[in-house]
Short mmCIF file of C-alpha atoms and ligand atoms in Angstrom, two decimals:
data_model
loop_
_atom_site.label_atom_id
_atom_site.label_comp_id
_atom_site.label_asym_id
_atom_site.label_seq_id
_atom_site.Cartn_x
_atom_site.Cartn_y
_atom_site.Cartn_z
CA UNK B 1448 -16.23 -39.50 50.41
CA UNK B 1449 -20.00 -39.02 50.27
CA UNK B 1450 -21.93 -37.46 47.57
CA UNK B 1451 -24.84 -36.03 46.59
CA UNK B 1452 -26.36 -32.65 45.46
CA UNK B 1453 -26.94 -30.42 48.46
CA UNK B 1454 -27.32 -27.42 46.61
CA UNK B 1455 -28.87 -25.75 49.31
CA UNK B 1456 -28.60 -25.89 53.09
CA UNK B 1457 -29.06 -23.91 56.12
CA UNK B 1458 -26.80 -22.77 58.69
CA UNK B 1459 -28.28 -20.44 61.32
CA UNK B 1460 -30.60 -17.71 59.85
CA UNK B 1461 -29.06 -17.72 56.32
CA UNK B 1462 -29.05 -20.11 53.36
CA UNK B 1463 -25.64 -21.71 52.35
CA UNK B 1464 -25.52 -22.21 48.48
CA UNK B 1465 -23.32 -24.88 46.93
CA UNK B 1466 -22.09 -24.28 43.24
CA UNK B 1467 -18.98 -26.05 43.03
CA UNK B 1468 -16.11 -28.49 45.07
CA UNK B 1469 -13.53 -26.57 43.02
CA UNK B 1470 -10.99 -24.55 44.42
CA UNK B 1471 -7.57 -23.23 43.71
CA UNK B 1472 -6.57 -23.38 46.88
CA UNK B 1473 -5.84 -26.04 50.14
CA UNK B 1474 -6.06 -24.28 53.57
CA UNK B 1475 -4.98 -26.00 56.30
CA UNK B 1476 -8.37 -25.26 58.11
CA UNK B 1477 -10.51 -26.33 54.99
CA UNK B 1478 -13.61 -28.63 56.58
CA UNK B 1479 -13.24 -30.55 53.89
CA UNK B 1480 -10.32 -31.88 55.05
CA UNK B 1481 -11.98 -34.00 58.05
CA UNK B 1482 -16.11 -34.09 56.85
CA UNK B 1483 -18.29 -34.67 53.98
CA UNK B 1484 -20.43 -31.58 55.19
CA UNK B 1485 -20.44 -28.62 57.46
CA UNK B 1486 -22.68 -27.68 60.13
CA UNK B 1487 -24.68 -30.74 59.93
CA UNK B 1488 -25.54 -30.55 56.46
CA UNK B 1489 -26.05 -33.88 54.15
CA UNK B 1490 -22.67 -34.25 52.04
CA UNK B 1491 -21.33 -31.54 50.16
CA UNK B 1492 -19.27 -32.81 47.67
CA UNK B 1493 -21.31 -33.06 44.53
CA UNK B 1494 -22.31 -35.49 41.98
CA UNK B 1495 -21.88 -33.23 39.41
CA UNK B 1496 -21.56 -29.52 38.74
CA UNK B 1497 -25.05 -28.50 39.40
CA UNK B 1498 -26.85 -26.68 36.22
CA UNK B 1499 -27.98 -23.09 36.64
CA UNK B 1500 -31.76 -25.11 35.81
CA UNK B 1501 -30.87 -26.93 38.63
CA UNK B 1502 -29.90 -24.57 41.04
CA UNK B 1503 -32.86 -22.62 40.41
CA UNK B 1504 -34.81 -25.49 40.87
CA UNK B 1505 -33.80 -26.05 44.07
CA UNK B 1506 -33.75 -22.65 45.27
CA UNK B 1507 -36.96 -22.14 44.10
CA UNK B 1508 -38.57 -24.52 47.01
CA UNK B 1509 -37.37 -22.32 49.81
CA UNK B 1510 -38.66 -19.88 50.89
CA UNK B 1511 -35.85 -16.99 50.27
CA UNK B 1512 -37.30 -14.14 51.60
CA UNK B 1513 -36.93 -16.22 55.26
CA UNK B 1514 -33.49 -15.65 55.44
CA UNK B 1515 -30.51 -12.92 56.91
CA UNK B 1516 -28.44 -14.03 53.79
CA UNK B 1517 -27.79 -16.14 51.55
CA UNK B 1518 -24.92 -17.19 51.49
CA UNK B 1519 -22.46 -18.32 48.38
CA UNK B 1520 -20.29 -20.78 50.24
CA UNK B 1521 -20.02 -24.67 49.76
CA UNK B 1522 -17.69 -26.73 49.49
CA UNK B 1523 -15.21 -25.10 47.33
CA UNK B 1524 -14.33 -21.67 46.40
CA UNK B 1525 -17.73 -20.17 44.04
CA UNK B 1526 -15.56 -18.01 42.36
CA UNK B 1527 -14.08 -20.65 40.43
CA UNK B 1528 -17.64 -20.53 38.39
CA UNK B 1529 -17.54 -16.29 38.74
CA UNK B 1530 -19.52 -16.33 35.73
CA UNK B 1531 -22.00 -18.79 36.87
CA UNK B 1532 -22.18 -17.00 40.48
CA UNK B 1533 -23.29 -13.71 39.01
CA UNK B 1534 -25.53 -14.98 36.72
CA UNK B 1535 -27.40 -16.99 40.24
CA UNK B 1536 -27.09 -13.39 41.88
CA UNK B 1537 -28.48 -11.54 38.97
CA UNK B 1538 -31.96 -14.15 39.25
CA UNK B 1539 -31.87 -14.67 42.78
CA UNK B 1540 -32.10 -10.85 42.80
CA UNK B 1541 -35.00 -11.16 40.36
CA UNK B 1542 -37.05 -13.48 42.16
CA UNK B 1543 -36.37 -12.38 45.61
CA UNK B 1544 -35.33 -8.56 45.30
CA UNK B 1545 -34.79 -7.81 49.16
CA UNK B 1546 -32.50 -10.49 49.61
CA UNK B 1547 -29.23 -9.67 51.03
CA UNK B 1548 -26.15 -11.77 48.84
CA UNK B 1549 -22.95 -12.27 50.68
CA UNK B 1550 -20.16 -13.95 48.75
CA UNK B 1551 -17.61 -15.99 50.52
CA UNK B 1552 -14.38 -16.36 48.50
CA UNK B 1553 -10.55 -16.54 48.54
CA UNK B 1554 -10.16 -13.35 46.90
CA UNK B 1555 -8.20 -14.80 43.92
CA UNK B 1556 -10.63 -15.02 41.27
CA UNK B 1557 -8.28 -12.30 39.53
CA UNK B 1558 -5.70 -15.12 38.90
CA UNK B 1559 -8.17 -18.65 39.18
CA UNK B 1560 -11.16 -17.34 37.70
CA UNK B 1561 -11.96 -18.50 34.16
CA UNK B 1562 -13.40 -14.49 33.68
CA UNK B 1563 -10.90 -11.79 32.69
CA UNK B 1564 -8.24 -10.89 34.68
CA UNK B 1565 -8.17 -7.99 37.23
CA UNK B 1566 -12.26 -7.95 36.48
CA UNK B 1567 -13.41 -9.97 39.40
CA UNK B 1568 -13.96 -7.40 42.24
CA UNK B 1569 -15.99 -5.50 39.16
CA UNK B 1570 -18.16 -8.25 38.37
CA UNK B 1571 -19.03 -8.95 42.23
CA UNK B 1572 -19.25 -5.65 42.93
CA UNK B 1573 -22.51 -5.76 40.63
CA UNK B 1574 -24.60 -8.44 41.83
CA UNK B 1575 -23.75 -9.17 45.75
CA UNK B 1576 -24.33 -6.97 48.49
CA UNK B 1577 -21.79 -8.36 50.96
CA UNK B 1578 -18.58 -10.14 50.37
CA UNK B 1579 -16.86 -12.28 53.14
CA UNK B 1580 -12.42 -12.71 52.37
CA UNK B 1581 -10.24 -14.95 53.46
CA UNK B 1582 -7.19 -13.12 54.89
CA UNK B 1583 -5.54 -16.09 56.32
CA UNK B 1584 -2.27 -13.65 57.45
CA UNK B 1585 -0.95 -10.64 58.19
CA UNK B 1586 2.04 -11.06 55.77
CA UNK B 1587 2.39 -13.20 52.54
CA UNK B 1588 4.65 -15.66 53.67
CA UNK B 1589 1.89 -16.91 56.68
CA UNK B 1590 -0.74 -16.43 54.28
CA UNK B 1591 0.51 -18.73 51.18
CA UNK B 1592 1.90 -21.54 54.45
CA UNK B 1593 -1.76 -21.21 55.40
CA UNK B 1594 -3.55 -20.96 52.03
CA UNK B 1595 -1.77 -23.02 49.91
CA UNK B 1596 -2.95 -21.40 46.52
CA UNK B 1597 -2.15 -23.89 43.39
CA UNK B 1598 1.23 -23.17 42.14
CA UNK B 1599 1.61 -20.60 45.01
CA UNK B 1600 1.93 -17.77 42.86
CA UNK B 1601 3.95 -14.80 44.30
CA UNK B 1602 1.38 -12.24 43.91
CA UNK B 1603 -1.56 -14.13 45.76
CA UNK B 1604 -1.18 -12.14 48.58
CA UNK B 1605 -1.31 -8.86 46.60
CA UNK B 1606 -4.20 -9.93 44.34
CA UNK B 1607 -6.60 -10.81 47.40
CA UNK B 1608 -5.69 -7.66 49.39
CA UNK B 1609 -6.18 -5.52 45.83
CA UNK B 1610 -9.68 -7.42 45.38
CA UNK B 1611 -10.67 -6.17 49.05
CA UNK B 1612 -10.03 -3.27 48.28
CA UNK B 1613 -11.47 -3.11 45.10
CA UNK B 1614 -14.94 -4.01 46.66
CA UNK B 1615 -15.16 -1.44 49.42
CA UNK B 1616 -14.00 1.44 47.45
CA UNK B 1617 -17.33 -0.33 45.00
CA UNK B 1618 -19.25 0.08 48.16
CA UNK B 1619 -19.91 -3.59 49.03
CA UNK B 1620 -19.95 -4.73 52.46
CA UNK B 1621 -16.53 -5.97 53.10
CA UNK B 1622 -15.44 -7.97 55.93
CA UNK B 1623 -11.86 -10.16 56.03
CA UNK B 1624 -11.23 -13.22 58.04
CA UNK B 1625 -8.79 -15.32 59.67
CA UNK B 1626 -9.03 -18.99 61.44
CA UNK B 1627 -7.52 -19.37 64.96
CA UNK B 1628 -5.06 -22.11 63.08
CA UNK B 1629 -2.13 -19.05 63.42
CA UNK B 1630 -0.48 -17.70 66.36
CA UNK B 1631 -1.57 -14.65 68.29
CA UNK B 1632 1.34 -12.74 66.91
CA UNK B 1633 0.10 -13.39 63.31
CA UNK B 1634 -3.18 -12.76 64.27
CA UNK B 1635 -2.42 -9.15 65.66
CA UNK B 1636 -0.27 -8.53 62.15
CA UNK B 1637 -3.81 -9.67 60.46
CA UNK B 1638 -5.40 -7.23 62.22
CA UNK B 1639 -2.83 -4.68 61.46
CA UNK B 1640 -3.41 -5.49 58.05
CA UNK B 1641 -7.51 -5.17 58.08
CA UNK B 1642 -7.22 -1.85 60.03
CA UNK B 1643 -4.68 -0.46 57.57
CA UNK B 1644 -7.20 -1.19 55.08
CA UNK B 1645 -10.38 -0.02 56.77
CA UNK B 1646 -11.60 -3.50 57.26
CA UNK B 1647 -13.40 -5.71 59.66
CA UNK B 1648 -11.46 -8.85 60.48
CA UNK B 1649 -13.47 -11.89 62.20
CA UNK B 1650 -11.66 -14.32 63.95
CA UNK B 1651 -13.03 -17.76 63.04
CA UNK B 1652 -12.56 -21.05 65.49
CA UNK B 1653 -10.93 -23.48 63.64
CA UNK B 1654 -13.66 -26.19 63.27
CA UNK B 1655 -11.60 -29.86 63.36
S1 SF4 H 2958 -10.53 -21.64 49.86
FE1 SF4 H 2958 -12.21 -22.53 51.07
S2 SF4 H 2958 -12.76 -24.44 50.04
FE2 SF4 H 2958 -10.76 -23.80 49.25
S3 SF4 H 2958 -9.27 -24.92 50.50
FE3 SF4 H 2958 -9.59 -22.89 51.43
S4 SF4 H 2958 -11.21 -23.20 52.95
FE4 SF4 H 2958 -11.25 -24.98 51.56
#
């Protein structure tokens, strides 16, 4: 496994930000399963839990304004440091107003986030514009197969659903998504579930 601190990197028109490699979770898709980066980035996995002095120094050589989105992403699930994301938000938002923030999470910061429970769609709610779910299933039997969240708790399924919803009625830009890794039949009962809820779904390719 190679390290470094890519706290930064960009993929297409937006900029990919990298605040942790912790997650409380093991998809069967992850990328970090087969690479040490994604879309041609240097590695992802990181020396150490970057600083908020430090992400701010990096961030502070691009140019921000340049890009669709920017992206809260990485190599591990940024709501693990929900505190730490919002505060980046919050001063990204300072120094670069008209940026558009899109948050790409698990949807189970209400049970893995160190912030308090049944808070988390609140909290993001405040400082991103866009957040990005993964739906993994159309049921929660596919989705904790496909997920794998620690301990597989019995309400995972629930909790991410709730924190979709949670968002959109808050008025953020909410999209789901699924990776081509389940069948056609559990990707129509996915899409049952997004439409039920009002939802976009993207269909991802499973990168291998
Ligand atoms: S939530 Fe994201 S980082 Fe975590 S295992 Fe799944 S794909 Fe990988």
């Amino acid at each position: 496994m190679k390290k470094a601190m890519t706290l930064s990197y960009e993929v297409g028109d937006n900029l990919y930000i990298n605040i942790t490699n912790q997650c409380s979770c093991n998809c069967i898709f992850c990328i970090r399963k087969n690479d040490d980066g994604a879309y041609g980035s240097d590695p992802l996995w990181l020396e150490h839990e970057p600083s908020m002095a430090e992400m701010q120094e990096n961030l502070m050589q691009r140019n921000l304004s340049q890009y669709q989105e920017l992206v809260f992403c990485g190599y591990g699930e940024p709501t693990m440091r929900l505190d730490f994301a919002c505060e980046l938000a919050q001063w990204l938002k300072s120094v670069s107003p008209a940026s558009c923030l899109r948050l790409n999470t698990n949807g189970l910061a209400d049970i893995y986030s160190p912030s308090p429970n049944g808070k988390a769609a609140a909290l993001v709610s405040q400082y991103f514009d866009k957040v990005s779910i993964s739906l993994n299933g159309g049921d929660s039997a596919t989705y904790l197969r496909v997920t794998n969240p620690k301990n597989r708790p019995d309400n995972a399924y629930h909790t991410m659903l709730q924190f979709a919803q949670t968002c959109k009625q808050n008025g953020l830009d909410t999209c789901f998504t699924v990776v081509d890794v389940i069948s056609p039949e559990e990707i129509r009962l996915a899409q049952q579930v997004a439409d039920s809820l009002a939802i976009p779904l993207h269909i991802r390719n499973y990168i291998s």
